[in-house]
Coordinates of C-alpha atoms in Angstrom, one line a residue:
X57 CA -12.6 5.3 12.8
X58 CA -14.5 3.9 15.8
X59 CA -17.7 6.2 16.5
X60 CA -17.9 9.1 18.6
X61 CA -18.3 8.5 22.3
X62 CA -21.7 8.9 23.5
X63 CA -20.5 10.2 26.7
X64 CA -20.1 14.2 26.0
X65 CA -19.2 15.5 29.6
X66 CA -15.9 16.9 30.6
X67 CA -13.9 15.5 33.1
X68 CA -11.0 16.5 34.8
X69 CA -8.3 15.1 34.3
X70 CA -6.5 12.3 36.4
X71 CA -2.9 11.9 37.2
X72 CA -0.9 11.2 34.5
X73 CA 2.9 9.7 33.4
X74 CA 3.7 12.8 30.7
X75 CA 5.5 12.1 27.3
X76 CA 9.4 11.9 28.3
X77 CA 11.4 15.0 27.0
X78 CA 8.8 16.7 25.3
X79 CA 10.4 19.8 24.4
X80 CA 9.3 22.9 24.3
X81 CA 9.9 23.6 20.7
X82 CA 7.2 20.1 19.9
X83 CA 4.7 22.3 22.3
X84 CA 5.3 25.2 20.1
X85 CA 4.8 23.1 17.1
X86 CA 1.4 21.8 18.5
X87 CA 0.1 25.2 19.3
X88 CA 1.5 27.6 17.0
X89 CA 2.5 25.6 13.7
X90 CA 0.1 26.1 11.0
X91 CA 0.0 25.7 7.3
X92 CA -1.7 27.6 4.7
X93 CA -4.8 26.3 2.8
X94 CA -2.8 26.1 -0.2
X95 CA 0.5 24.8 1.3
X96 CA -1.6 22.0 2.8
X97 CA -3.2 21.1 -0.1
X98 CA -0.4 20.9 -1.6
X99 CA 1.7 18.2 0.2
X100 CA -1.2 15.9 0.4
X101 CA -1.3 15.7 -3.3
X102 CA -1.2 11.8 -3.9
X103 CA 0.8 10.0 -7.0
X104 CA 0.0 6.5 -7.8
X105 CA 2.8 4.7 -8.6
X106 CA 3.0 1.2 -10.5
X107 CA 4.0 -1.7 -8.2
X108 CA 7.2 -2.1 -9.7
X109 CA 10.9 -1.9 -8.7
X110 CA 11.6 0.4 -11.6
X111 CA 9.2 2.8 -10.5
X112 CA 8.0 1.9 -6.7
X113 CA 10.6 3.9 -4.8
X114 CA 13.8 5.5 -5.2
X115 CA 16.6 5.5 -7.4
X116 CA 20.2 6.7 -6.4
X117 CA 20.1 7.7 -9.8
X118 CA 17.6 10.6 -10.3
X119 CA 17.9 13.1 -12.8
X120 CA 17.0 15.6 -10.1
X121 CA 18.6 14.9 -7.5
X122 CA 20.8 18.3 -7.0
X123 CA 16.9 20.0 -6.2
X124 CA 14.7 19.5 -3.3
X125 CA 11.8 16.7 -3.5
X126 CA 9.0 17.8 -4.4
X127 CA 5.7 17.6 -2.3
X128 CA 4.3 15.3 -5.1
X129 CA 7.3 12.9 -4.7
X130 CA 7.1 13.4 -0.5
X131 CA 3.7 11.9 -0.8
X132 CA 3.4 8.8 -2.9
X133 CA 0.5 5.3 -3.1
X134 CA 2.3 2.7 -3.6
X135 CA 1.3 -0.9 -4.2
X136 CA 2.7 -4.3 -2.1
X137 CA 2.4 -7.7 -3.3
X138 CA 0.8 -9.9 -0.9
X139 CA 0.7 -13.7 -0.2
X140 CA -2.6 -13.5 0.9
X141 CA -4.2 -11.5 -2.1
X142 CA -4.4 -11.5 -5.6
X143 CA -3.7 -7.6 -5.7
X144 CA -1.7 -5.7 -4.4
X145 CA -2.2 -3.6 -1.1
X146 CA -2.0 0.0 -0.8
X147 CA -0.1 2.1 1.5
X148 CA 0.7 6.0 1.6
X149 CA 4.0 6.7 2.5
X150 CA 5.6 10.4 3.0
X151 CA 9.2 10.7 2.8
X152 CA 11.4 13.8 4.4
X153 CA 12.3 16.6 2.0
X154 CA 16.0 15.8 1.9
X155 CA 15.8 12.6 0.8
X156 CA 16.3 13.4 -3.2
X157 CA 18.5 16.0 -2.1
X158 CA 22.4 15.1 -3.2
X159 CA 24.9 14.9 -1.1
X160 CA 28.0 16.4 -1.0
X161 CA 29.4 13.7 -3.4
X162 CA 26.2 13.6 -5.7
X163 CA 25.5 10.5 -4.2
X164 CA 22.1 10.0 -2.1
X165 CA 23.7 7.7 0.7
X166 CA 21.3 9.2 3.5
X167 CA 19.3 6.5 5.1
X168 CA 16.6 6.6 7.5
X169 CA 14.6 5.5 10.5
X170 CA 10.8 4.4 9.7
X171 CA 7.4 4.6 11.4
X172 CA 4.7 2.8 10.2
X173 CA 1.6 4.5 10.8
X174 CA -2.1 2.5 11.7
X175 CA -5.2 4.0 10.5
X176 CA -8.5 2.8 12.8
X177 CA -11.4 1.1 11.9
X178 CA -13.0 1.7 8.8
X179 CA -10.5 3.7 7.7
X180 CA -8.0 3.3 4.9
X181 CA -4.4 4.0 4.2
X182 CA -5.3 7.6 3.0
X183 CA -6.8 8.7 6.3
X184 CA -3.8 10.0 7.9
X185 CA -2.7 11.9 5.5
X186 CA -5.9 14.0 5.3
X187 CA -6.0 15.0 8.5
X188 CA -1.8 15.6 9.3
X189 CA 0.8 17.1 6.9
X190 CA 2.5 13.9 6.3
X191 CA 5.7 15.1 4.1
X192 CA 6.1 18.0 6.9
X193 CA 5.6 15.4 10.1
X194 CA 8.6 13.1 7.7
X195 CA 10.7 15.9 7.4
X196 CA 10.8 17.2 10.5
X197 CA 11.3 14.4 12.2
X198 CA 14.1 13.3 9.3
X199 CA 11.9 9.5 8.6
X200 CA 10.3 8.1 6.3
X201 CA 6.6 7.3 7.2
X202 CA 4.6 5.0 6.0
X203 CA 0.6 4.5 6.3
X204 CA -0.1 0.6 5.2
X205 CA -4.4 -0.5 4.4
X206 CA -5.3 -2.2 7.0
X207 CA -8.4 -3.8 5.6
X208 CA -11.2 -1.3 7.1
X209 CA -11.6 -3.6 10.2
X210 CA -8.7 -6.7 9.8
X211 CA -7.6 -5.2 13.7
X212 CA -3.8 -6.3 12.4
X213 CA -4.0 -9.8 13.1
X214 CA -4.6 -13.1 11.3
X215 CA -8.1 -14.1 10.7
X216 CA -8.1 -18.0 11.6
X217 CA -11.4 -17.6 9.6
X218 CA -10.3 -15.5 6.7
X219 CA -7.4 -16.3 4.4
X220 CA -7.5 -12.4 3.0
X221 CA -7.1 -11.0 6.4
X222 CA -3.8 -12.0 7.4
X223 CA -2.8 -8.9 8.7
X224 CA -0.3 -9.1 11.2
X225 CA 1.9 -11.3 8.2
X226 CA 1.5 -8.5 6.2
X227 CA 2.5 -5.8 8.2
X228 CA 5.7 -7.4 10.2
X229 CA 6.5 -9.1 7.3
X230 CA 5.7 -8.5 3.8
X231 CA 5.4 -4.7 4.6
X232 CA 8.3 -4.1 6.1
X233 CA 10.7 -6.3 3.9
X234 CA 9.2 -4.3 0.5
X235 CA 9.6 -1.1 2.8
X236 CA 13.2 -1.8 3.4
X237 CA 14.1 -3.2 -0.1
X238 CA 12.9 -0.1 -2.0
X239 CA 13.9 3.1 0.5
X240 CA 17.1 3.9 2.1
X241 CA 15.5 2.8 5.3
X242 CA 17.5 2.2 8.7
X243 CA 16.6 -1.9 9.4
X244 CA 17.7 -2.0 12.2
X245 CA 15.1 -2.7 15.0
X246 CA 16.3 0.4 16.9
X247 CA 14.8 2.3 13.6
X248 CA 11.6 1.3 13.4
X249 CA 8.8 2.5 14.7
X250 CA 4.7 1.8 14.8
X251 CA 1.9 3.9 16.1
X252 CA -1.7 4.2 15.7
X253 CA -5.2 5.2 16.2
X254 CA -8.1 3.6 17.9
X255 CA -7.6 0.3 15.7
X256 CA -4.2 1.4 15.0
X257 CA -3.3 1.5 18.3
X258 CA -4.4 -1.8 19.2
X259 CA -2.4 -2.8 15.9
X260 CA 0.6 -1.0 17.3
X261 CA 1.4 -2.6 20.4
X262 CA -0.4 -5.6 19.6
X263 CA 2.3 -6.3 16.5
X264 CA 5.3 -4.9 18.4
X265 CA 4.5 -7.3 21.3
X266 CA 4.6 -10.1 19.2
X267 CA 7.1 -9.4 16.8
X268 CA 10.0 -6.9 19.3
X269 CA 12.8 -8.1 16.7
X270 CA 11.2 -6.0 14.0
X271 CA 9.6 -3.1 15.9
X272 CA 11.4 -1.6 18.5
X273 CA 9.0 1.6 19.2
X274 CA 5.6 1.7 19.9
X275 CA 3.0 4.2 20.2
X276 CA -0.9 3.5 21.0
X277 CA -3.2 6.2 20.6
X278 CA -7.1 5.8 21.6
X279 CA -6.0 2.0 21.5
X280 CA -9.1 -0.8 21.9
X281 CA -6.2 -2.6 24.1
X282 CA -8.7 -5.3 25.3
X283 CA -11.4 -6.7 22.8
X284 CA -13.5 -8.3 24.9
X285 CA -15.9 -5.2 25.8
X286 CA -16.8 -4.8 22.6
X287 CA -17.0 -8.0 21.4
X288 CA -20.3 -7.0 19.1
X289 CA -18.7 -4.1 17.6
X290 CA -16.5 -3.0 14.2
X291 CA -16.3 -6.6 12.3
X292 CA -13.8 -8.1 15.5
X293 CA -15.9 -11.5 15.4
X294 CA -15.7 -11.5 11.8
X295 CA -12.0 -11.8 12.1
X296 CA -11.6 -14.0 14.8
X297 CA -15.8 -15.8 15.6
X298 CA -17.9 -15.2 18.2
X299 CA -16.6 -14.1 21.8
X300 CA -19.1 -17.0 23.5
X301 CA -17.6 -19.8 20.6
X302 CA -13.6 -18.4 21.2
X303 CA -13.3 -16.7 24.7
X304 CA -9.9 -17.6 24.9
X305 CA -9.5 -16.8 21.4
X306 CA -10.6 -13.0 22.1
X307 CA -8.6 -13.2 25.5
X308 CA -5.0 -13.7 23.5
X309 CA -5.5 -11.7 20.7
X310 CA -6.3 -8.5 23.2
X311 CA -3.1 -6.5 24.0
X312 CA -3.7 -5.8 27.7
X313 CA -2.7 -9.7 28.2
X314 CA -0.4 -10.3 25.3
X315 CA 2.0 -8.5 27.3
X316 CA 2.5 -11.3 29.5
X317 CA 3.6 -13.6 26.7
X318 CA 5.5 -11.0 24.5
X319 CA 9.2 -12.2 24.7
X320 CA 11.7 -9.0 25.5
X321 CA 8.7 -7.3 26.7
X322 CA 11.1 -4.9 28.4
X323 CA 13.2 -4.2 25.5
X324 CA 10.0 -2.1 24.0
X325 CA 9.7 1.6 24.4
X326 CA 5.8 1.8 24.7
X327 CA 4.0 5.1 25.1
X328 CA 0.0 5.3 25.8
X329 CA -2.0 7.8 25.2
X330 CA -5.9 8.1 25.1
X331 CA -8.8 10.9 25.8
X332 CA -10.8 10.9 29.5
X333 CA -13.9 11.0 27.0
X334 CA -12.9 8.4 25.0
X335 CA -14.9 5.1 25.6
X336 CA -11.3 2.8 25.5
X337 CA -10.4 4.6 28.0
X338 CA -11.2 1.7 31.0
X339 CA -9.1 -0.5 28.8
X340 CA -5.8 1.9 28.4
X341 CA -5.9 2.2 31.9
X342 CA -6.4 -1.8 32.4
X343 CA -3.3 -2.0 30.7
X344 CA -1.5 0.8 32.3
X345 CA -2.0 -0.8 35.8
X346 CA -0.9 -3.8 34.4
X347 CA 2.4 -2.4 32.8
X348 CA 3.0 -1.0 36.6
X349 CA 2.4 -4.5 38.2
X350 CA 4.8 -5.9 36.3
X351 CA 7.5 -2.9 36.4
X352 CA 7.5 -2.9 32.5
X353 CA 9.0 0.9 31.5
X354 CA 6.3 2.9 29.4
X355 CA 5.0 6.4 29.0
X356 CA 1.3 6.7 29.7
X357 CA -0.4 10.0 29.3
X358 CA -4.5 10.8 30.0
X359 CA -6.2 14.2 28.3
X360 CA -9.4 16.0 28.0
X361 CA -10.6 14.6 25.2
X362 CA -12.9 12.0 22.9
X363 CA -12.2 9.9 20.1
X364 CA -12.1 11.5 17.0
X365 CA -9.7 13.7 14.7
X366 CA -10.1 17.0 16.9
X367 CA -7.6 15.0 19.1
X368 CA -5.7 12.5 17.0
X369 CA -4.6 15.5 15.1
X370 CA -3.7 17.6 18.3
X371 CA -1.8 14.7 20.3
X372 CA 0.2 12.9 17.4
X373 CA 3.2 15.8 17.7
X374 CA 3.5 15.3 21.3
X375 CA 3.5 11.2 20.8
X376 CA 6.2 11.9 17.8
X377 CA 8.6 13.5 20.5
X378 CA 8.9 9.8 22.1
X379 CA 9.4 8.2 18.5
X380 CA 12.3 11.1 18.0
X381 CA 13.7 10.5 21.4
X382 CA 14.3 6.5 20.5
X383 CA 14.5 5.8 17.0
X384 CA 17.3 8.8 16.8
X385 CA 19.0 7.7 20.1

């Protein structure tokens, strides 16, 4: 993840659009829910699991179906073939307890909604998952979630300078189709939902803006929503070239004016969220203003806080209320 803001004092905190319908029992979840050392331990326990159809996902068919999952099957590495590498690409995915569970008929014919998960810059698929209880956030939010590699610093787009970083293919695409090919997922657009962190949350809205027929949720947490401040920093000219070579380059790839070209912009649930510490703060604000000039629908909510896990851990259950509220509507 990005580096810690230099800036260390408090300040209050300004007036903010809250998280619709967060209820009091996600409040209670955020403040009183804990898990014991060895509990959490155990549900991050990772299998690897050959990128194969035999053995990459589910079968309708298991042996143990009429028990619960276990936390070793809830949390899973698998492996997606991509056009634009030689090996596959990693991604942790967590699925909700009852998903091996049998139905009344002994048939598993439960589907269900998705959220793909963004982890920031140079980070890895991995990184959620030791900081939250995955399996627990899948189960109780009945989805299955999944936490793709993102390339350390690939920012979720494609690099018109590098053929290994196409990104944004990947994760609209290839991703997504593999995703919904090997689970009992929900496709439809309604379904599917993205968030993310710093990185990730420029990856969040920046792929649902551009691609609103296969994400219909979206989520930005600590979000570098505009690229051009920081046009020197986490590998973004790598990707894309120089800020004084490309201006216009850096100017379409940011988020905060993407929105004026992303068709069905409207359509979108988007909800904001980002720390009064946190040095993309300006920039979530830039786009918040912007949202409000053009009388696009979003939640945005402002915090004490930085950017770092001490509030990424403590504000993703209050953002998962607004992925509830749509993709179960």
């Amino acid at each position: 993840n990005s580096p810690k803001n230099p800036k260390d004092e408090e300040e209050t905190k300004i007036e903010t659009t809250p998280l619709s319908n967060v209820s009091s029992e996600d409040l209670k979840l955020v403040l009183n829910e804990t898990l014991s050392e060895d509990d959490d331990n155990d549900d991050k326990t990772t299998t690897t699991t050959p990128c194969t159809n035999e053995n990459v996902g589910v079968s309708s068919n298991n042996n143990n179906n009429n028990h619960p999952i276990s936390k070793a099957q809830q949390l899973q590495t698998i492996y997606i073939p991509t056009n634009m590498k030689s090996e596959p690409i990693p991604a942790t995915i967590a699925l909700p307890s009852s998903y091996y569970e049998s139905s009344n008929n002994n048939n598993n014919t439960s589907y269900y909604p998705t959220l793909y998960l963004l982890h920031g810059a140079t980070d890895d698929h991995s990184t959620w998952s030791k900081h939250i209880n995955l399996p627990s956030l899948a189960t109780k939010y009945n989805l299955i979630v999944i936490c793709p590699d993102g390339g350390k610093t690939s920012w979720y787009f494609d690099s018109p300078l590098d053929t290994t970083y196409q990104y944004e293919t990947f994760v609209s695409q290839e991703l997504v189709t593999y995703i919904d090919t090997t689970y009992r997922t929900l496709p439809q657009v309604s379904k599917r939902a993205i968030m993310g962190n710093s990185m990730g949350g420029h990856g969040a809205f920046f792929l649902a803006l551009r691609h609103p027929s296969v994400f219909g949720t979206a989520v930005s947490i600590s979000g570098g929503v505009d690229l051009r401040p920081f046009s020197t920093q986490w590998s973004i000219s790598k990707r894309i070239g120089t800020i004084q070579q490309h201006p216009q380059r850096w100017k379409e790839l940011s988020v905060v004016t993407q929105v004026y070209n992303s068709p069905k912009l409207k359509n979108l649930h988007l909800a904001m969220d980002c720390g009064t510490n946190d040095f993309f703060i300006q920039v979530n604000r830039n786009l918040h203003y912007v949202l409000l000039e053009m009388k696009v629908p979003h939640d945005y909510t402002e915090r004490m806080g930085g950017h770092g896990w001490d509030y990424w851990e403590r504000v993703i259950y209050l953002n998962m209320a607004f992925v509830y509220e749509h993709i179960h509507s």
